[in-house]
Amino acid sequence: MPPAGIWIDGLVQSCIYMTMAFGMVLVFSILGILNWTHGQFYMLGAFVVYYAVTAAGIPFPLSLLVSGVIVGALGMLVEKFIIERLTGPGYGLLAVTAATMALIFFFEGAAGMAFGLMAKGMATTLPGVLDMGVFSISYQKIAVIIFTLIVMVAMYIVLNRTKIGKAIRATAQQPDAASLYGVNVGWVSLIVMGIGCALAAMAGGIMGPVQSVDPFMGRIPMIMSLLAIVIGGLGSLTGAIVGGIILGLLNSVIAYKISYLSEVVLFVLVIAILLIRPQGLFGAASK
Amino acid sequence: MIIGRLYIDQKSVVPKVVIGVVIALLAIVPLFTTSMVTLSTLISSGIWAVAVMGFILILRTGQFSMGQAAFMAIGGYVSAILTLNLGLSYYWLSFLASGVISGLIAFAIGLIVLRAGGTSFSIITIAFGEIVRIVALNWEDLTHGAAGILVKPPPPINIGNFEINFSLSLVPFYYFMILLVVASALFYWQIDRIRIGGTFRSVAANPVLAEHLGVHLMKYRVIAFTIAGVFTGFAGAYYVTFISVINPLIFDLWKSIQIMMMAIVGGPSLIVGGAIIGSTVLYSLGNYLSQLPVPNVQYVVFGAVVVLVLLFLPKGTGLVDLWGKFWRKVFREPEEYEIPGEFADDEEE
Amino acid sequence: MALLELNDITKFFGKLAAVEDIDLKVEKGEVLGIVGPNGSGKTTLINLISGYYKPTRGDIYFNGQKISGLRPDQIARLGIVRTFQSNVLFEGASVIESMMISSRLQYKTAEWQAFFNTRTYKDEQEKVVGNLLETLQLLDIFNETFRPAAALSHGYQRMLGIAAALAANPSVLMLDEPTTGMNHEEAMFVVENIKKINQRGITVLLIEHNMKVLLGVATRVVVLSFGNKIADGDPYEMMSKPEVIEAYLGTETV
Amino acid sequence: MIKKWYKVSSLLVAVVMVLTLLATACAAQQTPAPAQPTGPITINIGVPMPLSGTAAPWGQIPTPLREAFVQVLNKQGFQVNGQTYNLKLIQVDDENTPEGGSAAAKELIESDGCKFFAGHWSWNFSAIAAVTNPAKVIFLTRNGAPDALPASWGGGGAYDPKTMPYVVFGTPSQEEFLADCFALVDAFPNYKKIGLVDSSVSKGGPGWVAVGKALDAAGVRYASEWFAPGTTDFSPMLTRLNQEGCDIVFVAGWVGEYMAMLKQRYEMGYKNMKVACSGPFVSMDIYQAVVGVDAFEGAIGSYEAPWAFKKTQVNPSIIAQCQEAEQIAAQTTGAPYDYTGEFPWVPAHVEILTQAMQQAGTVSDPDAIMKAIRGGTFDTTAGKWTMSGAQTYGSPIVFGTPASLCSIQNGKEVYLSEHPMEPLP
């Protein structure tokens, strides 16, 4: 049985992958595409928080919201001007996949040019460690866990209690029927993309103090949340949450047990799940 | 539907005269310049073009593989390891083996992973590429880990009094690249033209109908994946010979994505033309930009070019279609000008 | 022995039976009409025969060989080819290209012969293309040979669907409502073509919603209602059977 | 008829256009005009460095100091056969990949006319050496990159003294690693166990077997761990090392990896665990910002300011040059310049090159210069080096730096211990 520190470490990873995967699945269920740039929105969010805290002096919790708004708006722009046009008639899935992948290079390069390639840190935000005797946990990691709980509850309320949330769920289930009942699918797509990117940005922002902020920080969360979705099942919100938790804990525990080959185990696991159960653990079976 | 337009009359887009002129011009490039920079840009572009052709062939069956760089890695490792253990005189045998083994692995992998099509397939190929990379990194006995294996240039070939020496200049590398590209281009072009090419496209265009017309979807997907594996393996083996080393960091996920980007920019509707145009444009551009004193500008431009090509060229058909349109406008009379795709456009607009 | 035999075929979707305990024999050379109101399981039946669905229960035999459980492409290669209810085409392909793709079952030469463009392959290709053009002529869409399939009118697209199925060299052709969305004249044109096809010795399984179309062409008719076979026999006799009328009228009044 | 003519003429236009394009491409490749004959002649030195991508900090951060050091040297220039020469560093991005290195080397040799390469830091030694060696370009590489070491040492075997006469081989990282370990033991004689952490890049090779043997022979207590490149989460590894009873962790990793370890052991409550790094601190500010002031306190790293060496003697005039360069770098960056790791790097290479040219009496004959370098003794920013690797790797030219450690106390680097470079047995 791994010690408590490993489980805490896994839990923090789970929180981030869960938040990222949730946004990605939300986008997938409405737009029908995987947003491969999700990790770069995470990175941009972290940069916004960094500059909001260090340069503008905005308090950390508020700057998380600021980064959510700014990067969410950026995500909406991407949806409006790129994704929407590339999912129109005559375009295949390849076009939009390639475009979001190209945006990975674009955003990483642009962030490198604008903010520099050096790592930046926010270690002064929430410094300190809570020592519980058997284990210890930094306040930054506690913040990550609390943040994820708040986000998940907020998303639950938004999706179940608000008008726009109901429209989103209706569109996810039956896009054609939803448009018949007066739901503007274009608007819903835009809002969902905004929410997804804002979630990624805030996840990046909350991880900023835990890790360092650099233009390439989004790559691992991106791949991991992608795997989380695949495990959980494409298009299933529950699946994204469960997949994120499984992956985060598993990653940590496997790394504790067998060290540097842990990634291979994860990838083999994903391949096995896809082959045995192509729809994922929680995905709806087709045909 | 996976890509925009699948059917373009090849003859009307790139006439044989132009192909001949281009090949002739490329063949005499070393007479004008033996500049290492120019030649190596052309050599690298050509090798990537071979890999891109493989990607487009798999695309023809409606799947996008994001692990093509892994097959380059396999080809590269096979040739490097065999040459290391057998001796340099077996270079060409190792080179052949690289394609064969890469193809065999593609066949085995294809049998397993092509059952999951679409997005799952893309993700599995990503995972496969990462596994290849991590295994190469950790299997020290065979791959020397991250240190990589030094790949020596092929031994000199003597034809009469004339010696082709790969270690003295890039010109033999250049001509062998032309040979490799022409050979694989001919193969892919012929495959795409004949019956099996039509079958591949039918699998992408309408799998259900194709299956009901007697096409075993899995079989043709695996065939395409295997063919791509063979040639991508050759490309990988030649690439590592050219840059003289193979290590696990050369062929990572981002190289697979790069292959895909080259296909998009060049235009996936033409298997040979699209691949060559795409790889040449993107590789030369990237190479030029990375020498500028502005760090990272190459990534920005790279990403922007792909998005702009997708947005502003009709239906994501890439540069090759632009060239085709220009060619038809200039050289063909209106009444001859009848290609299937045009009508489809008229209907939609 | 019947050419195609369905024994107690049942297909459940969840708990809902789309077709239940259907026994059916198709004789060589006949035009068998399968008729029934919407949702009576006609298309499900075709999907079962063509291998698109696997039956929950029961077996299908073709020439004495069990074909239930085979993949659609294996069944197509045995000679059972179907069309689809909607205009399913190869996107972007022209008429002749669609036909060429569909004709791959006619070739006996191997792919490598095609690759090297050998004499035998060339000869065979010439023959096949001849066949295809003849088929196009037979179905009166020869004039559209080089047009993009997507640019054809609805009627021609349906004809192309049939022509493509014919190109796959079937001995049994299953047509899934070939006259939907057509006026009477167009429908009669289709009926004439079906007759022509049948005269070539191809057994036709014709699914129709419209009884009138069947009267002109079918040699035998099977009536389905809610997944059950309720009648089987001569088309003109069918018209007067009370259960058939009830099945039709019942749905129409609802 | 008209149509045919139209076709032919357009084709001709196309051909002419392509030819013009090719001709311009060729013309662009012509070497630039020669420098003015009067005054000092400038010698270009190619510096292929990672300037973009994840490894960029290694190329970018030392740049101001590099430029400043050459600026200091150029004030007087150096004399060979009565002619005064100046140096110019031409830094090109090699993207830390073999392809990038190969392309950068070709660019530097052809477009910039570089006859010398120095300061290389990347994982692409073999790709660059494959370009420079046939072109008779003298290539000074810093640490033995993993691919450069002989295969018998677990490397890629790229460096072969017989076929690569124009490569000057830097210290293999194993020896620096070992020297650092001994310096750590010197500094903390009462340690319990050292946890050696290295990237799986160099895992298990014969070179590391030799390191293990040397550590065993010296009686050092240690435990080993490996991690995959790109790892960001070291908590599992630190937990294992803690369970094994290590109170010092020595990391041979990159900036990000080292910072992650410092921070994570602090967060996991292993406050007594000292974390040391094989490299120098890239920048105090970054470490404090990323790791946090508390967690950074007590961190151990290489300390390579020539004036702080206690056991290694450095020529005072070179120390003066270094200090001047540091001031210039501080002026250009607008902040105190604290990256001392640069001093035994490009400045040392430049010293070796200029002195070798003076000893050989030529700036253009690579064979004569290499003859002077081989076995020669040079006064550098990290002491006097004799370029003889007689005992190592079959290479006649290996140079290396002393292991000098510092630890962070109150946010400042404080000298800790020093251990001279010794070749592996």
PDB file of C-alpha atoms in Angstrom, chain B residues 17-18 21 25 29 32-38 40 48 133 137-138 140 144-150 167 170 239 242-245 247 249-250 255 283 287 290-291 295-296 298-299 327 330-331 333 336, chain D residues 3 6-7 10-11 15 18-19 22 25-26 29 51-53 60 92-93 95 97-99 102-104 106-107 109-111 123 126-127 130-131 134 146-147 151 154-158 200-203 229:
ATOM      1  CA  VAL B  17       5.052  17.531 -68.985  1.00  0.00           C
ATOM      2  CA  VAL B  18       5.217  19.454 -65.748  1.00  0.00           C
ATOM      3  CA  VAL B  21      10.186  19.300 -66.160  1.00  0.00           C
ATOM      4  CA  LEU B  25      15.101  20.459 -62.881  1.00  0.00           C
ATOM      5  CA  VAL B  29      20.153  21.001 -59.018  1.00  0.00           C
ATOM      6  CA  PHE B  32      23.983  24.680 -59.976  1.00  0.00           C
ATOM      7  CA  THR B  33      24.740  24.390 -56.324  1.00  0.00           C
ATOM      8  CA  THR B  34      26.399  21.965 -53.975  1.00  0.00           C
ATOM      9  CA  SER B  35      25.455  24.146 -51.030  1.00  0.00           C
ATOM     10  CA  MET B  36      24.895  21.969 -47.996  1.00  0.00           C
ATOM     11  CA  VAL B  37      22.025  24.123 -46.786  1.00  0.00           C
ATOM     12  CA  THR B  38      20.071  23.977 -50.043  1.00  0.00           C
ATOM     13  CA  SER B  40      19.884  19.228 -47.101  1.00  0.00           C
ATOM     14  CA  TRP B  48       9.289  13.774 -45.180  1.00  0.00           C
ATOM     15  CA  ARG B 133       9.470   6.096 -28.001  1.00  0.00           C
ATOM     16  CA  LEU B 137      14.427   4.971 -24.551  1.00  0.00           C
ATOM     17  CA  ASN B 138      14.554   2.097 -22.101  1.00  0.00           C
ATOM     18  CA  GLU B 140      19.362   0.009 -23.756  1.00  0.00           C
ATOM     19  CA  HIS B 144      21.357   2.403 -26.580  1.00  0.00           C
ATOM     20  CA  GLY B 145      18.650   4.428 -24.860  1.00  0.00           C
ATOM     21  CA  ALA B 146      18.658   8.168 -25.309  1.00  0.00           C
ATOM     22  CA  ALA B 147      22.282   8.106 -26.350  1.00  0.00           C
ATOM     23  CA  GLY B 148      21.010   6.740 -29.615  1.00  0.00           C
ATOM     24  CA  ILE B 149      22.901   4.929 -32.295  1.00  0.00           C
ATOM     25  CA  LEU B 150      25.338   6.542 -34.630  1.00  0.00           C
ATOM     26  CA  SER B 167      30.667  10.464 -46.892  1.00  0.00           C
ATOM     27  CA  LEU B 170      25.618  15.487 -50.022  1.00  0.00           C
ATOM     28  CA  TYR B 239      16.450  10.063 -42.656  1.00  0.00           C
ATOM     29  CA  PHE B 242      21.178  11.501 -43.491  1.00  0.00           C
ATOM     30  CA  ILE B 243      21.289  13.143 -40.059  1.00  0.00           C
ATOM     31  CA  SER B 244      23.741  10.443 -38.942  1.00  0.00           C
ATOM     32  CA  VAL B 245      22.126   9.479 -35.643  1.00  0.00           C
ATOM     33  CA  ASN B 247      17.634   8.490 -30.828  1.00  0.00           C
ATOM     34  CA  LEU B 249      13.731  12.018 -29.315  1.00  0.00           C
ATOM     35  CA  ILE B 250      13.852  12.425 -33.100  1.00  0.00           C
ATOM     36  CA  LYS B 255       6.744  14.714 -35.684  1.00  0.00           C
ATOM     37  CA  TYR B 283       9.963  22.038 -44.167  1.00  0.00           C
ATOM     38  CA  ASN B 287      14.083  25.540 -41.694  1.00  0.00           C
ATOM     39  CA  SER B 290      14.441  28.617 -37.309  1.00  0.00           C
ATOM     40  CA  GLN B 291      17.615  30.353 -38.511  1.00  0.00           C
ATOM     41  CA  PRO B 295      13.233  32.246 -31.204  1.00  0.00           C
ATOM     42  CA  ASN B 296      10.016  30.289 -31.596  1.00  0.00           C
ATOM     43  CA  GLN B 298       8.836  29.003 -36.638  1.00  0.00           C
ATOM     44  CA  TYR B 299       6.153  27.405 -34.476  1.00  0.00           C
ATOM     45  CA  TRP B 327      -3.242  25.156 -64.202  1.00  0.00           C
ATOM     46  CA  VAL B 330      -4.325  28.764 -67.915  1.00  0.00           C
ATOM     47  CA  PHE B 331      -4.049  25.628 -69.948  1.00  0.00           C
ATOM     48  CA  GLU B 333     -10.327  25.229 -72.613  1.00  0.00           C
ATOM     49  CA  GLU B 336     -12.676  20.362 -71.387  1.00  0.00           C
TER      50      GLU B 336
ATOM     51  CA  LYS D   3      -3.619  27.517 -77.977  1.00  0.00           C
ATOM     52  CA  TYR D   6       0.121  29.683 -75.537  1.00  0.00           C
ATOM     53  CA  LYS D   7       0.855  26.412 -73.846  1.00  0.00           C
ATOM     54  CA  SER D  10       3.583  29.543 -70.584  1.00  0.00           C
ATOM     55  CA  LEU D  11       5.669  26.484 -70.003  1.00  0.00           C
ATOM     56  CA  VAL D  15      10.788  27.107 -66.592  1.00  0.00           C
ATOM     57  CA  VAL D  18      12.006  28.205 -61.672  1.00  0.00           C
ATOM     58  CA  LEU D  19      15.530  28.685 -63.038  1.00  0.00           C
ATOM     59  CA  LEU D  22      17.257  28.429 -58.332  1.00  0.00           C
ATOM     60  CA  ALA D  25      18.988  30.536 -54.235  1.00  0.00           C
ATOM     61  CA  CYS D  26      22.510  29.764 -55.405  1.00  0.00           C
ATOM     62  CA  GLN D  29      24.596  30.903 -50.803  1.00  0.00           C
ATOM     63  CA  LEU D  51      17.116  28.761 -28.355  1.00  0.00           C
ATOM     64  CA  SER D  52      13.576  27.544 -28.830  1.00  0.00           C
ATOM     65  CA  GLY D  53      11.611  24.714 -27.327  1.00  0.00           C
ATOM     66  CA  GLN D  60      19.255  31.840 -23.815  1.00  0.00           C
ATOM     67  CA  VAL D  92      22.057  29.746 -34.060  1.00  0.00           C
ATOM     68  CA  ASP D  93      19.100  27.786 -32.818  1.00  0.00           C
ATOM     69  CA  GLU D  95      16.247  23.218 -31.393  1.00  0.00           C
ATOM     70  CA  THR D  97      17.354  18.010 -31.955  1.00  0.00           C
ATOM     71  CA  PRO D  98      19.723  16.208 -34.311  1.00  0.00           C
ATOM     72  CA  GLU D  99      17.967  17.649 -37.369  1.00  0.00           C
ATOM     73  CA  SER D 102      22.635  19.414 -38.476  1.00  0.00           C
ATOM     74  CA  ALA D 103      20.819  22.292 -40.151  1.00  0.00           C
ATOM     75  CA  ALA D 104      22.324  24.862 -37.783  1.00  0.00           C
ATOM     76  CA  LYS D 106      25.417  23.692 -42.141  1.00  0.00           C
ATOM     77  CA  GLU D 107      24.051  27.186 -41.927  1.00  0.00           C
ATOM     78  CA  ILE D 109      29.601  26.845 -41.915  1.00  0.00           C
ATOM     79  CA  GLU D 110      28.174  27.955 -45.228  1.00  0.00           C
ATOM     80  CA  SER D 111      26.411  31.236 -44.677  1.00  0.00           C
ATOM     81  CA  TRP D 123      21.773  16.421 -27.297  1.00  0.00           C
ATOM     82  CA  SER D 126      26.811  13.446 -33.346  1.00  0.00           C
ATOM     83  CA  ALA D 127      24.672  15.283 -35.872  1.00  0.00           C
ATOM     84  CA  ALA D 130      29.004  14.680 -38.715  1.00  0.00           C
ATOM     85  CA  VAL D 131      28.839  18.075 -40.440  1.00  0.00           C
ATOM     86  CA  PRO D 134      34.392  16.495 -42.830  1.00  0.00           C
ATOM     87  CA  PRO D 146      25.083  10.940 -24.201  1.00  0.00           C
ATOM     88  CA  ASP D 147      25.445  10.175 -27.889  1.00  0.00           C
ATOM     89  CA  ALA D 151      29.566   2.566 -26.956  1.00  0.00           C
ATOM     90  CA  GLY D 154      27.099   3.276 -22.659  1.00  0.00           C
ATOM     91  CA  GLY D 155      27.064   6.132 -25.094  1.00  0.00           C
ATOM     92  CA  GLY D 156      26.147   6.344 -28.726  1.00  0.00           C
ATOM     93  CA  GLY D 157      29.776   6.093 -29.732  1.00  0.00           C
ATOM     94  CA  ALA D 158      29.619   9.203 -31.850  1.00  0.00           C
ATOM     95  CA  SER D 200      16.631   7.193 -17.681  1.00  0.00           C
ATOM     96  CA  VAL D 201      18.621   8.595 -20.590  1.00  0.00           C
ATOM     97  CA  SER D 202      21.802   7.236 -19.098  1.00  0.00           C
ATOM     98  CA  LYS D 203      20.331   4.382 -17.131  1.00  0.00           C
ATOM     99  CA  PRO D 229      12.734  12.660 -19.522  1.00  0.00           C
TER     100      PRO D 229
END
